[in-house]
PDB file of C-alpha atoms in Angstrom:
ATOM      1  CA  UNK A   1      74.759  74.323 111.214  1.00  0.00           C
ATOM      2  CA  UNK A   2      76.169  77.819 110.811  1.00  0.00           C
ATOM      3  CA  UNK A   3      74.386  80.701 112.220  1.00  0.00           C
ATOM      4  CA  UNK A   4      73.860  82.353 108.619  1.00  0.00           C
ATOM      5  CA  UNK A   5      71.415  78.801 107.978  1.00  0.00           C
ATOM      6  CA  UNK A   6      69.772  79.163 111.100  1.00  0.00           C
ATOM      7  CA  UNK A   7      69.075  82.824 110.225  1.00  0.00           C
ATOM      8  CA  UNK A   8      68.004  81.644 106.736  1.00  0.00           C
ATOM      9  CA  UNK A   9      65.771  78.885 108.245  1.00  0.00           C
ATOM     10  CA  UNK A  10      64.253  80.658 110.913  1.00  0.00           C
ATOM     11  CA  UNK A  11      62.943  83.451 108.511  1.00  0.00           C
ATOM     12  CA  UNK A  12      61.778  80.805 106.341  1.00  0.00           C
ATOM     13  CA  UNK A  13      59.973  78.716 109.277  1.00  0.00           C
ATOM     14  CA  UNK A  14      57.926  82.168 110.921  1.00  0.00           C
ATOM     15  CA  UNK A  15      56.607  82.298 107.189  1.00  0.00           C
ATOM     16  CA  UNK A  16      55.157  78.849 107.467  1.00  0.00           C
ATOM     17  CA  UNK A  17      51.833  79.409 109.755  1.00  0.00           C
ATOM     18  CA  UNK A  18      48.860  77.373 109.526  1.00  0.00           C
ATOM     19  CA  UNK A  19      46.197  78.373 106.810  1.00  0.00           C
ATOM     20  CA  UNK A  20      43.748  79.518 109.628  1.00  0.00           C
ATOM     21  CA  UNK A  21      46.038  81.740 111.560  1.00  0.00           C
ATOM     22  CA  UNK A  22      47.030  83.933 107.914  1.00  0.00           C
ATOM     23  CA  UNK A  23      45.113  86.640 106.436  1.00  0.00           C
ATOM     24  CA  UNK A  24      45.499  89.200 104.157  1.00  0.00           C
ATOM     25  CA  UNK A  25      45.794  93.065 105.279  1.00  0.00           C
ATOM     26  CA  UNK A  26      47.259  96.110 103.650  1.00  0.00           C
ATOM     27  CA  UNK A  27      50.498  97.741 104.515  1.00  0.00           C
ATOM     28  CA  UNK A  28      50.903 100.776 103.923  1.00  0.00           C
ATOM     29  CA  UNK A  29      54.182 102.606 103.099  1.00  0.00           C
ATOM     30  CA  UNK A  30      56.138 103.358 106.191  1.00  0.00           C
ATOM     31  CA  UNK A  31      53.599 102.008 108.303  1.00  0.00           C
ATOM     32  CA  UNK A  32      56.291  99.597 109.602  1.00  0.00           C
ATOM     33  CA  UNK A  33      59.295 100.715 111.391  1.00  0.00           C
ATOM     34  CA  UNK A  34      62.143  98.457 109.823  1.00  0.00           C
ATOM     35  CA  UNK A  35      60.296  97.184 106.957  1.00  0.00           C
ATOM     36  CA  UNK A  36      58.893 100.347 105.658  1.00  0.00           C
ATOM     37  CA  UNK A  37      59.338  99.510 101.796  1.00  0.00           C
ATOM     38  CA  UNK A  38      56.385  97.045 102.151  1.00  0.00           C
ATOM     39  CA  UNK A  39      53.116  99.087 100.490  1.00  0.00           C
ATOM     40  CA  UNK A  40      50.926  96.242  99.225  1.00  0.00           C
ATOM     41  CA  UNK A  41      48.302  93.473 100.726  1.00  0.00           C
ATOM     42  CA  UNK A  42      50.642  91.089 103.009  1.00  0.00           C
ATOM     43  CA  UNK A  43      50.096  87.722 104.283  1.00  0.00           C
ATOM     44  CA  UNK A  44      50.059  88.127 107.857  1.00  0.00           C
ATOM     45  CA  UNK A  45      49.021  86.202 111.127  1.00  0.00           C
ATOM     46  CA  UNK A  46      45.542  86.765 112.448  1.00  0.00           C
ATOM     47  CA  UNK A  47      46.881  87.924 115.480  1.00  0.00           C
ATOM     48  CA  UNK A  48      49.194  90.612 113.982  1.00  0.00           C
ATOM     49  CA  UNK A  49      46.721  92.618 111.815  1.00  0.00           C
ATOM     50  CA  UNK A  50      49.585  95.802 111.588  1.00  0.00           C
ATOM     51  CA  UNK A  51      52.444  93.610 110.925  1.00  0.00           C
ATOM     52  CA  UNK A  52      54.429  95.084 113.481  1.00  0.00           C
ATOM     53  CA  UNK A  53      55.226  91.812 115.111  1.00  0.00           C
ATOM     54  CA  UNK A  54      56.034  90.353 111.841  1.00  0.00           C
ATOM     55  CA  UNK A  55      58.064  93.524 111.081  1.00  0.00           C
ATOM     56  CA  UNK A  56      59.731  93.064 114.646  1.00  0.00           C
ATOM     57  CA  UNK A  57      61.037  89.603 113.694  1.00  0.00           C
ATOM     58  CA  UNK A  58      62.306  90.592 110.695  1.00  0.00           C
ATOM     59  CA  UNK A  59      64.947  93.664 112.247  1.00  0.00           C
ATOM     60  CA  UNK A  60      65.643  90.594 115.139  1.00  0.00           C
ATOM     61  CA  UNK A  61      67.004  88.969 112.225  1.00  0.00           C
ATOM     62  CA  UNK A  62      68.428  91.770 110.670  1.00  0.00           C
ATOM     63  CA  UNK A  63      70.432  92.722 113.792  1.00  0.00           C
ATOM     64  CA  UNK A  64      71.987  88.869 113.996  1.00  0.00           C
ATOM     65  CA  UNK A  65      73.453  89.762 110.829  1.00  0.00           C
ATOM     66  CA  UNK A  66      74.647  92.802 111.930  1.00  0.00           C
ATOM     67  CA  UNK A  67      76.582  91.039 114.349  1.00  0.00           C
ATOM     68  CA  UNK A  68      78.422  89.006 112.142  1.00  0.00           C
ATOM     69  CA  UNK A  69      79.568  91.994 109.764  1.00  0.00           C
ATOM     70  CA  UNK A  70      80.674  93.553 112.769  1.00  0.00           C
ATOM     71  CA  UNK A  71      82.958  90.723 113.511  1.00  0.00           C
ATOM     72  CA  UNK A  72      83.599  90.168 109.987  1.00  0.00           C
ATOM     73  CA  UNK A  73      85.045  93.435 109.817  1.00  0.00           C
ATOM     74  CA  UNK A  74      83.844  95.479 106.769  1.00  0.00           C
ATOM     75  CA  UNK A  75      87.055  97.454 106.637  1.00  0.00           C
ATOM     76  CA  UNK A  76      88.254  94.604 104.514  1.00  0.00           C
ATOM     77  CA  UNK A  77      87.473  94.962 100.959  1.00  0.00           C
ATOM     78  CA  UNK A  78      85.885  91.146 100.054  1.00  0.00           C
ATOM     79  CA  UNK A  79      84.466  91.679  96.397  1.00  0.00           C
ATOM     80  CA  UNK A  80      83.160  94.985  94.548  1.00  0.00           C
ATOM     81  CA  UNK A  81      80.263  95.187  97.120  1.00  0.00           C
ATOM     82  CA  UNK A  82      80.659  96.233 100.584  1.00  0.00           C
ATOM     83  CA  UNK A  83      79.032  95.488 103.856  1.00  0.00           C
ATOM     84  CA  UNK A  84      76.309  98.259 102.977  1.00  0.00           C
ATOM     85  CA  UNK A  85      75.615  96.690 100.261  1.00  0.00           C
ATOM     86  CA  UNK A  86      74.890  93.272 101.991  1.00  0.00           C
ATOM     87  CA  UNK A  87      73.168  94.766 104.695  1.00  0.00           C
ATOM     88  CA  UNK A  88      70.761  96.578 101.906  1.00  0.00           C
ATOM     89  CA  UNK A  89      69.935  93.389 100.445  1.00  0.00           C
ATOM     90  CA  UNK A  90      69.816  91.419 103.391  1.00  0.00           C
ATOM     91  CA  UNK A  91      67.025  93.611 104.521  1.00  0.00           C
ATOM     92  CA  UNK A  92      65.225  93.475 101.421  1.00  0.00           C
ATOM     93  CA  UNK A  93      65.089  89.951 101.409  1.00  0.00           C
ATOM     94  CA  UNK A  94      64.130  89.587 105.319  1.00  0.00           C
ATOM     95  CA  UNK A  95      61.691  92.124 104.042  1.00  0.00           C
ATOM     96  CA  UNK A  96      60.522  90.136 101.412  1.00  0.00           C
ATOM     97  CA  UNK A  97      60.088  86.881 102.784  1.00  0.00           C
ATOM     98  CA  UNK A  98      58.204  88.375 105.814  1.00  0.00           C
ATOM     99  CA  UNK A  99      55.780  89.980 104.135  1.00  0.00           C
ATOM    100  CA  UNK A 100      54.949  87.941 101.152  1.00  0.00           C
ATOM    101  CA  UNK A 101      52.381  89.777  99.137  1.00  0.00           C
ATOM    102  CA  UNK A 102      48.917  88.370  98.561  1.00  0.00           C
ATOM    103  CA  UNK A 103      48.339  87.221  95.118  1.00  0.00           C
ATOM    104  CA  UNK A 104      45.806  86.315  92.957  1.00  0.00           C
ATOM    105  CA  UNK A 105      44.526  82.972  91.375  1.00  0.00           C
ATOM    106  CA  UNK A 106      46.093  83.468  88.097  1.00  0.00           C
ATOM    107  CA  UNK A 107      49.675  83.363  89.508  1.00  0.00           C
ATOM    108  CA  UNK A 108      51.822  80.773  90.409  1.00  0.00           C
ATOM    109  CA  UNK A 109      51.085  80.587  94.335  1.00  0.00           C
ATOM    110  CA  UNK A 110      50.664  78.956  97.385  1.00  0.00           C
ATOM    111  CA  UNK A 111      46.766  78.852  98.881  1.00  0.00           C
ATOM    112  CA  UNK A 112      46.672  80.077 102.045  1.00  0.00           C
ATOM    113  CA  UNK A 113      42.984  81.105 103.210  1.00  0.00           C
ATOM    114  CA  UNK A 114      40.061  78.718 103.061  1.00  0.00           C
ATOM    115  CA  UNK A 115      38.398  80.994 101.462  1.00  0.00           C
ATOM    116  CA  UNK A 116      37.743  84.357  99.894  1.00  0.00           C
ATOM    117  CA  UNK A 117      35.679  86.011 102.969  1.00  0.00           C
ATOM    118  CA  UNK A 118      36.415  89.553 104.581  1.00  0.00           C
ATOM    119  CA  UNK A 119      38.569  90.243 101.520  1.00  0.00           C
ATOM    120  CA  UNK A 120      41.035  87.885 101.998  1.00  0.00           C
ATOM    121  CA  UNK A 121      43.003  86.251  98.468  1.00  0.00           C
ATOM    122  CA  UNK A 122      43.267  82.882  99.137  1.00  0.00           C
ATOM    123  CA  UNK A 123      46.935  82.820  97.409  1.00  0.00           C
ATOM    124  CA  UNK A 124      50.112  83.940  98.422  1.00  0.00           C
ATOM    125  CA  UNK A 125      52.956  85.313  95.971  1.00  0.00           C
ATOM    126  CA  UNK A 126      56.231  83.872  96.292  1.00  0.00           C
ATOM    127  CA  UNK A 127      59.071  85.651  97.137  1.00  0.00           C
ATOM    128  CA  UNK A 128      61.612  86.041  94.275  1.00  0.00           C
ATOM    129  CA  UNK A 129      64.667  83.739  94.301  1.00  0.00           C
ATOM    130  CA  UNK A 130      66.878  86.488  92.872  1.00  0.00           C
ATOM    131  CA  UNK A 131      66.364  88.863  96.157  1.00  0.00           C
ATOM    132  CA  UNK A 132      68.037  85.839  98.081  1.00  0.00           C
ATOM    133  CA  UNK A 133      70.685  85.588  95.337  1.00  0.00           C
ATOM    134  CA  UNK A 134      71.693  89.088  95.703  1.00  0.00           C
ATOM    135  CA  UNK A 135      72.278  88.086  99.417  1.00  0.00           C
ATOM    136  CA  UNK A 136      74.772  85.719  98.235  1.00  0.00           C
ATOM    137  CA  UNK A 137      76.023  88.407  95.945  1.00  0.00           C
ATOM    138  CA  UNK A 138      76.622  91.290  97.809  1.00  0.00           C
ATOM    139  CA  UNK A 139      77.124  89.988 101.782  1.00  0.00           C
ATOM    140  CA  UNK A 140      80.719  88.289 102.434  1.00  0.00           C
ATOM    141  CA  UNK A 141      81.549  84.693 102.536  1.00  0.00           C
ATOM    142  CA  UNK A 142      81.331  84.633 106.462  1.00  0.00           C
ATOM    143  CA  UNK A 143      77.695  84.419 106.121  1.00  0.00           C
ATOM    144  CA  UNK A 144      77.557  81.432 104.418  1.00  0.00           C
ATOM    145  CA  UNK A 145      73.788  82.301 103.131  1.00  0.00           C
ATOM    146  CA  UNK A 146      72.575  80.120 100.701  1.00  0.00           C
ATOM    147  CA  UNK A 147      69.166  79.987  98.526  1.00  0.00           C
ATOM    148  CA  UNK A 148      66.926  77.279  97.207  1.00  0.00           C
ATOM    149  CA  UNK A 149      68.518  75.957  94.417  1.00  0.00           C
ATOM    150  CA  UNK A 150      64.579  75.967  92.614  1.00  0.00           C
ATOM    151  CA  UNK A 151      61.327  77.000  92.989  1.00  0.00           C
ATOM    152  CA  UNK A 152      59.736  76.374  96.706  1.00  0.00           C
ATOM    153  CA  UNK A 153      56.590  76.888  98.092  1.00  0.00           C
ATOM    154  CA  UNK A 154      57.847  80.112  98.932  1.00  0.00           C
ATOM    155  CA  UNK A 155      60.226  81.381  96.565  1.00  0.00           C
ATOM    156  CA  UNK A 156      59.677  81.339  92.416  1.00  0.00           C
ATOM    157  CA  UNK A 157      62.511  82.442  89.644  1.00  0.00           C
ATOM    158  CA  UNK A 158      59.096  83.375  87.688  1.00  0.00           C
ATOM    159  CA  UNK A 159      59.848  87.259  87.633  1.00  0.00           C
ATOM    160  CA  UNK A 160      56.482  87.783  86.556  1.00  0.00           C
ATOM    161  CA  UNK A 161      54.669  86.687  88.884  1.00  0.00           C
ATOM    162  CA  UNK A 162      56.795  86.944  92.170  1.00  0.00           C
ATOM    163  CA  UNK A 163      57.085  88.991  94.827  1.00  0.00           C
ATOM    164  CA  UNK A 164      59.808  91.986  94.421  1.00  0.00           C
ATOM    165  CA  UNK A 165      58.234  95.090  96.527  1.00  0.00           C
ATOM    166  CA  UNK A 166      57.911  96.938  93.929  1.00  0.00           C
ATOM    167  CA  UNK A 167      60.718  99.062  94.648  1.00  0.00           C
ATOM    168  CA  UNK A 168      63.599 101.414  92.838  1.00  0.00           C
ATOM    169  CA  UNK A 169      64.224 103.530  95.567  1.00  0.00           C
ATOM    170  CA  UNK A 170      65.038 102.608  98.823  1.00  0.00           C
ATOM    171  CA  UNK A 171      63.432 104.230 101.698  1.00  0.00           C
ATOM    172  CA  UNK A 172      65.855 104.223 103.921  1.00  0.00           C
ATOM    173  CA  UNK A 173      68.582 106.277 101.780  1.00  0.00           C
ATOM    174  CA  UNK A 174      66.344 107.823  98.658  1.00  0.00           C
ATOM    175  CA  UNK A 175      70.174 108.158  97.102  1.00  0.00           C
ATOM    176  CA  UNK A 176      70.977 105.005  96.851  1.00  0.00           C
ATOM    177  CA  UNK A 177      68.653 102.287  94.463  1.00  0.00           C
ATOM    178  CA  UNK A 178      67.108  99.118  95.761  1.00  0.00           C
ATOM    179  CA  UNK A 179      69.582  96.146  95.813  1.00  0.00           C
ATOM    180  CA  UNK A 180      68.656  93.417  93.662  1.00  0.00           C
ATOM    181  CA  UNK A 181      68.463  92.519  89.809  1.00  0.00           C
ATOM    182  CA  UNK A 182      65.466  94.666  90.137  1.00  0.00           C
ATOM    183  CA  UNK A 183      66.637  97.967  91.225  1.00  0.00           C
ATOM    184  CA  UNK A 184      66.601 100.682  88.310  1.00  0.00           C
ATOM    185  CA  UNK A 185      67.146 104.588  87.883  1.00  0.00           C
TER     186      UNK A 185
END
């Protein structure tokens, strides 16, 4: 297995707790150090009300990737993207996937609280498939990253219902728009 699918897997797997240890807490804007697009109600564990651990994780697997691109070399022109590109929407979708937004019953989601006590939605939004497709689009070949080819449990190609932070700007660089099919002026 390459290193890009163990990446890919490993995100996916630290989004897979058991019903009782998820809740539902707001994060604020900028609250979170690497992920600070995320500004919405999160799924997160029980024991990692801020999301900082969660947040953690995701610029862990943010920095693997860096690795690669630096060994890659992103001198080298490889399509009409460019390793800032792919690093932009890898961290969107790490993002993403670790902080899945809570959602509400009318969506197409995945129940994850027993119930609706302290203010926790018992339904989790799916990440949207086309944040990991502009992985594939915009991050060179040598990452071999690859996407459900349909809907999961945690990922939905329903645009109106699933989970795309919201964002046109990003954070990071205010010049420069969100990556993604998403992203507009």
């Amino acid at each position: 297995m390459r290193i890009a699918e163990l990446l890919s897997l490993a995100v996916i797997a630290s989004t897979s707790l058991a019903a009782a240890d998820e809740v539902c807490n707001l994060i604020l804007a900028k609250s979170l150090s690497f992920c600070s697009m995320v500004d919405y109600v999160a799924v997160t564990g029980a024991d990692d009300l801020t999301g900082a651990a969660a947040d953690a994780d995701a610029a862990t697997y943010y920095a693997s990737v860096e690795k690669i691109l630096d060994r890659f070399g992103c001198s080298t022109k490889y399509s009409l993207y460019n390793c800032d590109d792919c690093r932009d929407a890898y961290k969107y979708w790490v993002c993403a996937v670790q902080f899945q937004r809570c959602g509400g019953s009318g969506q197409s989601a995945t129940a994850i609280c027993p119930s609706v006590a302290n203010g926790c939605d018992p339904f989790r939004t799916r990440t949207c498939l086309s944040i990991c497709e502009d992985v594939i689009r915009k991050c060179p070949y040598v990452l071999n990253f690859a996407c459900p080819a349909e809907d999961t449990e945690y990922f939905s190609s329903d645009l109106a219902n699933c989970n795309r932070l919201d964002r046109t700007r990003n954070p990071d660089n205010p010049d420069l728009g969100w990556p993604g099919t998403f992203a507009s002026s």
